[in-house]
Short mmCIF file of C-alpha atoms (C1' of nucleotides) in Angstrom, two decimals:
data_model
loop_
_atom_site.label_atom_id
_atom_site.label_comp_id
_atom_site.label_asym_id
_atom_site.label_seq_id
_atom_site.Cartn_x
_atom_site.Cartn_y
_atom_site.Cartn_z
CA UNK A 7 104.79 143.45 -83.02
CA UNK A 8 105.93 140.38 -80.66
CA UNK A 9 106.84 138.20 -84.02
CA UNK A 10 109.79 139.73 -84.27
CA UNK A 11 110.68 139.46 -80.64
CA UNK A 12 110.65 135.76 -81.31
CA UNK A 13 112.16 135.71 -84.39
CA UNK A 14 115.05 137.17 -83.19
CA UNK A 15 115.46 135.29 -79.77
CA UNK A 16 116.19 132.53 -82.27
CA UNK A 17 112.25 131.21 -81.91
CA UNK A 18 109.69 130.71 -84.78
CA UNK A 19 106.34 132.28 -84.36
CA UNK A 20 104.05 129.76 -83.83
CA UNK A 21 100.44 130.90 -81.71
CA UNK A 22 100.99 129.62 -78.98
CA UNK A 23 105.09 131.35 -78.18
CA UNK A 24 103.10 135.00 -79.98
CA UNK A 25 99.49 134.09 -77.10
CA UNK A 26 101.77 133.47 -74.42
CA UNK A 27 104.47 137.08 -75.32
CA UNK A 28 101.08 138.89 -74.82
CA UNK A 29 99.73 137.06 -71.23
CA UNK A 30 103.41 138.38 -70.11
CA UNK A 31 102.72 141.75 -71.93
CA UNK A 32 99.54 142.43 -70.54
CA UNK A 33 98.36 140.63 -67.90
CA UNK A 34 98.45 143.51 -64.99
CA UNK A 35 100.45 140.79 -62.07
CA UNK A 36 103.77 140.92 -63.11
CA UNK A 37 104.76 137.72 -61.60
CA UNK A 38 103.06 135.06 -62.72
CA UNK A 39 103.22 131.08 -62.62
CA UNK A 40 102.41 128.98 -65.47
CA UNK A 41 99.74 127.76 -64.57
CA UNK A 42 98.57 131.06 -63.34
CA UNK A 43 99.60 131.72 -68.01
CA UNK A 44 98.53 128.74 -68.28
CA UNK A 45 94.41 129.85 -66.93
CA UNK A 46 95.19 133.31 -69.28
CA UNK A 47 94.75 131.82 -71.63
CA UNK A 48 92.32 130.17 -71.48
CA UNK A 49 90.24 132.81 -69.67
CA UNK A 50 91.23 134.56 -73.13
CA UNK A 51 89.58 132.07 -75.21
CA UNK A 52 93.10 129.83 -76.68
CA UNK A 53 92.50 126.62 -75.90
CA UNK A 54 96.60 125.84 -75.02
CA UNK A 55 98.63 123.00 -72.82
CA UNK A 56 99.36 123.55 -70.02
CA UNK A 57 102.93 121.52 -70.74
CA UNK A 58 103.90 124.06 -73.99
CA UNK A 59 102.81 126.76 -71.70
CA UNK A 60 105.43 125.26 -69.61
CA UNK A 61 108.24 124.51 -73.06
CA UNK A 62 107.59 127.67 -74.28
CA UNK A 63 108.22 129.88 -70.54
CA UNK A 64 111.36 128.25 -70.54
CA UNK A 65 112.62 128.62 -73.98
CA UNK A 66 111.22 132.34 -73.37
CA UNK A 67 113.67 131.50 -70.84
CA UNK A 68 117.28 130.31 -72.35
CA UNK A 69 115.84 133.59 -75.14
CA UNK A 70 116.53 136.28 -72.23
CA UNK A 71 112.67 137.34 -72.89
CA UNK A 72 111.98 136.00 -69.31
CA UNK A 73 113.73 134.98 -66.11
CA UNK A 74 112.05 132.62 -63.68
CA UNK A 75 111.92 132.88 -59.91
CA UNK A 76 111.62 129.68 -57.45
CA UNK A 77 110.65 130.38 -54.58
CA UNK A 78 111.03 129.27 -51.21
CA UNK A 79 108.96 125.23 -51.26
CA UNK A 80 106.92 127.08 -53.99
CA UNK A 81 106.38 126.56 -58.12
CA UNK A 82 108.52 128.53 -60.19
CA UNK A 83 107.00 132.30 -61.40
CA UNK A 84 107.94 134.43 -64.18
CA UNK A 85 108.37 137.64 -65.52
CA UNK A 86 108.61 139.36 -68.20
CA UNK A 87 112.44 140.37 -68.70
CA UNK A 88 113.25 144.59 -68.95
CA UNK A 89 117.17 144.21 -68.75
CA UNK A 90 117.86 145.82 -64.84
CA UNK A 91 118.77 143.59 -62.62
CA UNK A 92 116.82 143.13 -59.06
CA UNK A 93 116.42 141.15 -56.12
CA UNK A 94 112.65 140.28 -54.35
CA UNK A 95 110.92 141.03 -51.25
CA UNK A 96 108.04 138.35 -50.74
CA UNK A 97 104.38 138.49 -48.30
CA UNK A 98 104.65 135.68 -46.94
CA UNK A 99 101.02 136.04 -46.20
CA UNK A 100 99.85 137.67 -49.63
CA UNK A 101 102.53 136.61 -51.92
CA UNK A 102 102.73 139.03 -53.13
CA UNK A 103 106.50 140.77 -54.26
CA UNK A 104 108.27 143.94 -54.67
CA UNK A 105 111.32 143.65 -56.58
CA UNK A 106 114.19 145.78 -55.48
CA UNK A 107 118.46 147.30 -56.09
CA UNK A 108 121.20 148.00 -54.08
CA UNK A 109 124.04 148.21 -54.96
CA UNK A 110 126.00 147.42 -51.56
CA UNK A 111 124.59 143.75 -51.68
CA UNK A 112 125.69 143.65 -55.57
CA UNK A 113 128.93 144.84 -54.39
CA UNK A 114 129.55 142.89 -51.59
CA UNK A 115 128.02 139.32 -53.12
CA UNK A 116 130.98 139.87 -55.49
CA UNK A 117 133.25 140.73 -53.31
CA UNK A 118 132.26 137.20 -51.08
CA UNK A 119 132.41 135.04 -54.45
CA UNK A 120 136.31 136.99 -55.13
CA UNK A 121 137.12 136.16 -51.59
CA UNK A 122 136.39 132.82 -51.82
CA UNK A 123 138.01 131.85 -55.72
CA UNK A 124 134.47 131.41 -56.79
CA UNK A 125 133.66 132.24 -60.61
CA UNK A 126 130.46 134.38 -59.71
CA UNK A 127 127.57 133.67 -62.54
CA UNK A 128 124.22 134.33 -61.27
CA UNK A 129 122.82 134.44 -57.41
CA UNK A 130 119.22 134.55 -55.94
CA UNK A 131 118.40 136.90 -53.12
CA UNK A 132 114.12 136.96 -51.24
CA UNK A 133 113.40 138.88 -48.58
CA UNK A 134 110.48 137.36 -46.87
CA UNK A 135 108.45 139.12 -44.24
CA UNK A 136 104.93 139.94 -43.90
CA UNK A 137 103.81 143.34 -46.36
CA UNK A 138 102.06 146.76 -45.12
CA UNK A 139 99.35 144.89 -46.43
CA UNK A 140 99.53 141.97 -44.30
CA UNK A 141 100.39 143.70 -40.73
CA UNK B 15 124.32 112.43 -26.44
CA UNK B 16 122.03 112.63 -28.68
CA UNK B 17 118.88 111.28 -26.62
CA UNK B 18 119.63 114.36 -24.64
CA UNK B 19 119.56 116.94 -27.26
CA UNK B 20 116.62 115.08 -28.09
CA UNK B 21 114.53 114.95 -25.61
CA UNK B 22 115.49 119.30 -25.09
CA UNK B 23 113.65 119.52 -27.97
CA UNK B 24 111.05 117.41 -26.44
CA UNK B 25 111.21 114.68 -28.84
CA UNK B 26 110.87 110.75 -28.74
CA UNK B 27 113.96 109.19 -28.36
CA UNK B 28 113.67 107.26 -31.44
CA UNK B 29 115.92 104.88 -32.93
CA UNK B 30 114.83 106.39 -36.72
CA UNK B 31 115.72 110.56 -35.18
CA UNK B 32 118.81 109.04 -32.71
CA UNK B 33 120.12 107.51 -35.72
CA UNK B 34 119.26 110.15 -38.34
CA UNK B 35 121.03 112.98 -35.80
CA UNK B 36 123.87 110.15 -35.57
CA UNK B 37 124.34 110.21 -39.89
CA UNK B 38 124.63 113.96 -40.08
CA UNK B 39 127.13 114.00 -36.84
CA UNK B 40 129.08 111.44 -38.61
CA UNK B 41 128.71 112.60 -41.88
CA UNK B 42 131.45 114.21 -43.64
CA UNK B 43 129.74 115.85 -46.13
CA UNK B 44 127.48 118.93 -44.42
CA UNK B 45 125.14 119.53 -46.47
CA UNK B 46 122.93 116.33 -47.29
CA UNK B 47 119.39 115.41 -48.54
CA UNK B 48 116.27 113.29 -47.60
CA UNK B 49 118.02 111.04 -50.04
CA UNK B 50 121.35 111.24 -48.60
CA UNK B 51 120.96 110.41 -45.39
CA UNK B 52 118.10 107.97 -46.22
CA UNK B 53 121.13 106.08 -48.41
CA UNK B 54 123.93 106.19 -45.47
CA UNK B 55 121.39 104.68 -43.41
CA UNK B 56 120.59 101.94 -45.49
CA UNK B 57 124.57 101.67 -46.03
CA UNK B 58 125.17 101.38 -42.28
CA UNK B 59 122.25 99.13 -41.82
CA UNK B 60 119.20 100.91 -40.29
CA UNK B 61 116.19 99.66 -42.41
CA UNK B 62 114.63 103.70 -42.10
CA UNK B 63 111.76 104.64 -44.65
CA UNK B 64 112.19 107.04 -46.22
CA UNK B 65 109.16 108.73 -45.20
CA UNK B 66 110.37 108.54 -41.58
CA UNK B 67 113.64 110.21 -42.75
CA UNK B 68 111.00 112.83 -44.14
CA UNK B 69 109.61 113.38 -41.47
CA UNK B 70 112.12 113.14 -38.94
CA UNK B 71 114.39 116.26 -40.71
CA UNK B 72 111.32 117.91 -40.78
CA UNK B 73 110.92 118.07 -36.94
CA UNK B 74 114.65 118.50 -36.63
CA UNK B 75 114.06 121.65 -38.35
CA UNK B 76 111.49 122.20 -35.99
CA UNK B 77 113.14 122.13 -32.61
CA UNK B 78 115.91 123.92 -34.59
CA UNK B 79 118.13 121.31 -34.60
CA UNK B 80 118.93 121.87 -38.15
CA UNK B 81 118.42 124.28 -41.42
CA UNK B 82 116.54 123.47 -44.47
CA UNK B 83 118.41 124.83 -47.33
CA UNK B 84 115.44 125.81 -50.35
CA UNK B 85 118.38 125.04 -53.26
CA UNK B 86 116.86 126.61 -57.32
CA UNK B 87 114.39 124.19 -58.50
CA UNK B 88 116.42 120.99 -57.23
CA UNK B 89 114.81 119.54 -53.39
CA UNK B 90 116.51 120.14 -49.75
CA UNK B 91 119.26 120.05 -48.45
CA UNK B 92 119.83 119.61 -45.13
CA UNK B 93 122.49 121.39 -42.28
CA UNK B 94 122.87 120.72 -38.94
CA UNK B 95 122.15 123.73 -36.74
CA UNK B 96 125.16 125.08 -35.10
CA UNK B 97 123.71 128.16 -34.26
CA UNK B 98 125.77 130.77 -36.10
CA UNK B 99 123.72 132.29 -39.21
CA UNK B 100 124.96 131.60 -42.67
CA UNK B 101 124.40 132.83 -46.22
CA UNK B 102 125.65 129.57 -49.45
CA UNK B 103 127.68 129.95 -52.21
CA UNK B 104 126.86 126.96 -54.96
CA UNK B 105 129.35 125.61 -57.27
CA UNK B 106 127.91 124.98 -61.13
CA UNK B 107 129.22 122.22 -61.48
CA UNK B 108 130.13 120.07 -58.74
CA UNK B 109 127.28 121.46 -56.93
CA UNK B 110 129.64 121.70 -53.54
CA UNK B 111 128.10 124.29 -51.63
CA UNK B 112 130.27 126.68 -49.60
CA UNK B 113 129.20 129.23 -45.93
CA UNK B 114 129.18 132.83 -45.16
CA UNK B 115 127.81 135.52 -43.69
CA UNK B 116 128.40 139.07 -44.68
CA UNK B 117 126.96 141.45 -41.92
CA UNK B 118 126.82 144.21 -44.59
CA UNK B 119 124.50 142.64 -46.16
CA UNK B 120 122.38 141.36 -43.25
CA UNK B 121 122.00 145.24 -42.44
CA UNK B 122 121.27 146.31 -45.94
CA UNK B 123 118.53 143.49 -46.14
CA UNK B 124 116.78 144.26 -43.25
CA UNK B 125 117.13 148.16 -44.36
CA UNK B 126 114.89 147.16 -47.38
CA UNK B 127 113.02 145.51 -46.05
CA UNK B 128 111.96 148.56 -43.43
CA UNK B 129 111.93 150.57 -46.62
CA UNK B 130 109.34 148.83 -48.22
CA UNK B 131 107.32 148.23 -45.30
CA UNK B 132 107.80 144.75 -44.82
CA UNK B 133 107.86 143.14 -41.20
CA UNK B 134 111.45 140.67 -42.03
CA UNK B 135 110.34 137.26 -40.57
CA UNK B 136 113.23 135.17 -42.45
CA UNK B 137 115.59 135.44 -45.54
CA UNK B 138 117.50 133.75 -48.23
CA UNK B 139 120.89 133.72 -50.32
CA UNK B 140 122.87 131.61 -52.11
CA UNK B 141 125.53 133.28 -54.43
CA UNK B 142 125.82 130.77 -57.72
CA UNK B 143 129.42 130.29 -59.48
CA UNK B 144 132.12 127.62 -60.37
CA UNK B 145 134.66 127.14 -57.43
CA UNK B 146 137.71 126.36 -57.51
CA UNK B 147 138.02 124.07 -58.69
CA UNK B 148 136.09 123.17 -61.25
CA UNK B 149 137.37 126.49 -63.26
"C1'" DA C 23 101.46 128.17 -104.84
"C1'" DA C 24 102.53 124.08 -103.17
"C1'" DT C 25 105.77 120.90 -100.75
"C1'" DA C 26 109.21 119.24 -98.14
"C1'" DT C 27 111.44 118.74 -93.64
"C1'" DA C 28 112.10 120.29 -89.08
"C1'" DA C 29 110.38 122.29 -85.84
"C1'" DA C 30 106.31 123.07 -83.38
"C1'" DT C 31 102.43 121.55 -80.23
"C1'" DG C 32 98.47 118.64 -77.86
"C1'" DA C 33 97.17 114.72 -74.35
"C1'" DA C 34 98.86 112.02 -71.72
"C1'" DA C 35 101.78 109.44 -69.09
"C1'" DA C 36 105.49 109.64 -66.14
"C1'" DC C 37 109.14 112.19 -63.16
"C1'" DC C 38 110.39 113.29 -58.30
"C1'" DT C 39 110.64 115.07 -54.67
"C1'" DT C 40 107.61 115.27 -50.36
"C1'" DT C 41 103.19 114.81 -47.81
"C1'" DC C 42 99.59 111.73 -46.02
"C1'" DT C 43 97.01 107.41 -44.67
"C1'" DC C 44 96.52 103.61 -42.09
"C1'" DA C 45 97.24 99.54 -40.03
"C1'" DT C 46 101.43 98.32 -36.61
"C1'" DT C 47 104.82 99.08 -33.22
"C1'" DT C 48 107.21 101.44 -29.78
"C1'" DA C 49 108.20 104.71 -25.85
"C1'" DC C 50 107.64 106.08 -22.06
"C1'" DA C 51 104.28 107.76 -17.67
"C1'" DG C 52 101.41 106.15 -14.59
"C1'" DC D 29 103.85 95.70 -15.71
"C1'" DT D 30 100.56 98.29 -18.71
"C1'" DG D 31 98.19 101.29 -21.49
"C1'" DT D 32 97.96 104.93 -24.27
"C1'" DA D 33 99.17 108.54 -27.57
"C1'" DA D 34 103.16 109.21 -30.49
"C1'" DA D 35 105.76 107.30 -34.14
"C1'" DT D 36 106.46 104.21 -38.06
"C1'" DG D 37 106.39 101.33 -42.06
"C1'" DA D 38 104.69 100.39 -46.99
"C1'" DG D 39 102.30 102.59 -49.92
"C1'" DA D 40 99.78 105.56 -52.05
"C1'" DA D 41 98.98 110.11 -53.43
"C1'" DA D 42 100.09 115.12 -53.92
"C1'" DG D 43 101.96 119.04 -56.73
"C1'" DG D 44 104.52 120.77 -60.17
"C1'" DT D 45 107.47 119.88 -64.26
"C1'" DT D 46 109.23 117.25 -68.10
"C1'" DT D 47 109.33 113.31 -71.53
"C1'" DT D 48 107.02 110.58 -75.14
"C1'" DC D 49 104.97 110.63 -79.42
"C1'" DA D 50 101.27 110.84 -82.80
"C1'" DT D 51 99.61 115.01 -84.95
"C1'" DT D 52 99.54 119.91 -86.99
"C1'" DT D 53 102.25 123.71 -88.63
"C1'" DA D 54 106.02 127.22 -89.34
"C1'" DT D 55 108.58 128.21 -93.09
"C1'" DA D 56 112.99 127.43 -96.80
"C1'" DT D 57 112.51 125.10 -101.13
"C1'" DT D 58 110.99 124.32 -105.65
#
DNA sequence: AATATAAATGAAAACCTTTCTCATTTACAG
DNA sequence: CTGTAAATGAGAAAGGTTTTCATTTATATT
């Protein structure tokens, strides 16, 4: 029941918000740009403006419902937040995105921040390469 | 003697290229956006177009004279290449940028790419936080 | 159920960084 | 010194994202 998630997040239950959340949950492709979400909405017969899609995704990010990936150069990509922190591998040929978790890297990052006197708030790690399929 | 560096890189020695290189070498701030470089040029009395600054920086990147950092969301930042690979720590308050190298992380990244069947071409790692000065 | 009101939306314009176009200028090989 | 390919400047265009503002909608209140 998406409307509960929205209410919990302090957001009014509006048609655009419900439909964007549905798209994110139902689409097989886990990583979607605002444009991807917008097109999926059109295909499912919903006439929701692109500006609203951007607004809703940003609100979802603020509410912790989705994460935004800021990939090298291009546009932002969103993924449903499932509580599990992870980093990403990106195929530079087909744009496939894979996820990974590495505790060693997580620990080293914390240690480095500490060494440098930084109070770490976040980090972003992307490994770029050519995936199995594209080699 | 910058003109030698340019010639070695296979670039004609033109005023804009010499001046951009000078700015990158003389400015205390190691990390500069295209706009920063453009403004510095104006301040030093050079009338070089912004489009040229972008072109020159991209050529320098291709030639290996500078590296381009693609920081979260915003604009690109350039730094003179000194041959040493390193990653970055960014202060989310004052935008200070610090550098670090960590062999453990480097190795783990390679291992993860291998595991996932990726032929790694590059990676980007940024640690965000609040620096000593801003805490 | 009707209403008031603060919030959300759509459409288009604005924004920002970066790239492109094209006429003009420049570097440098011959 | 001259010819030619390459580089430049100015402005337009591109591409993703945000803002503006009039209109619509959700929901708290009668």
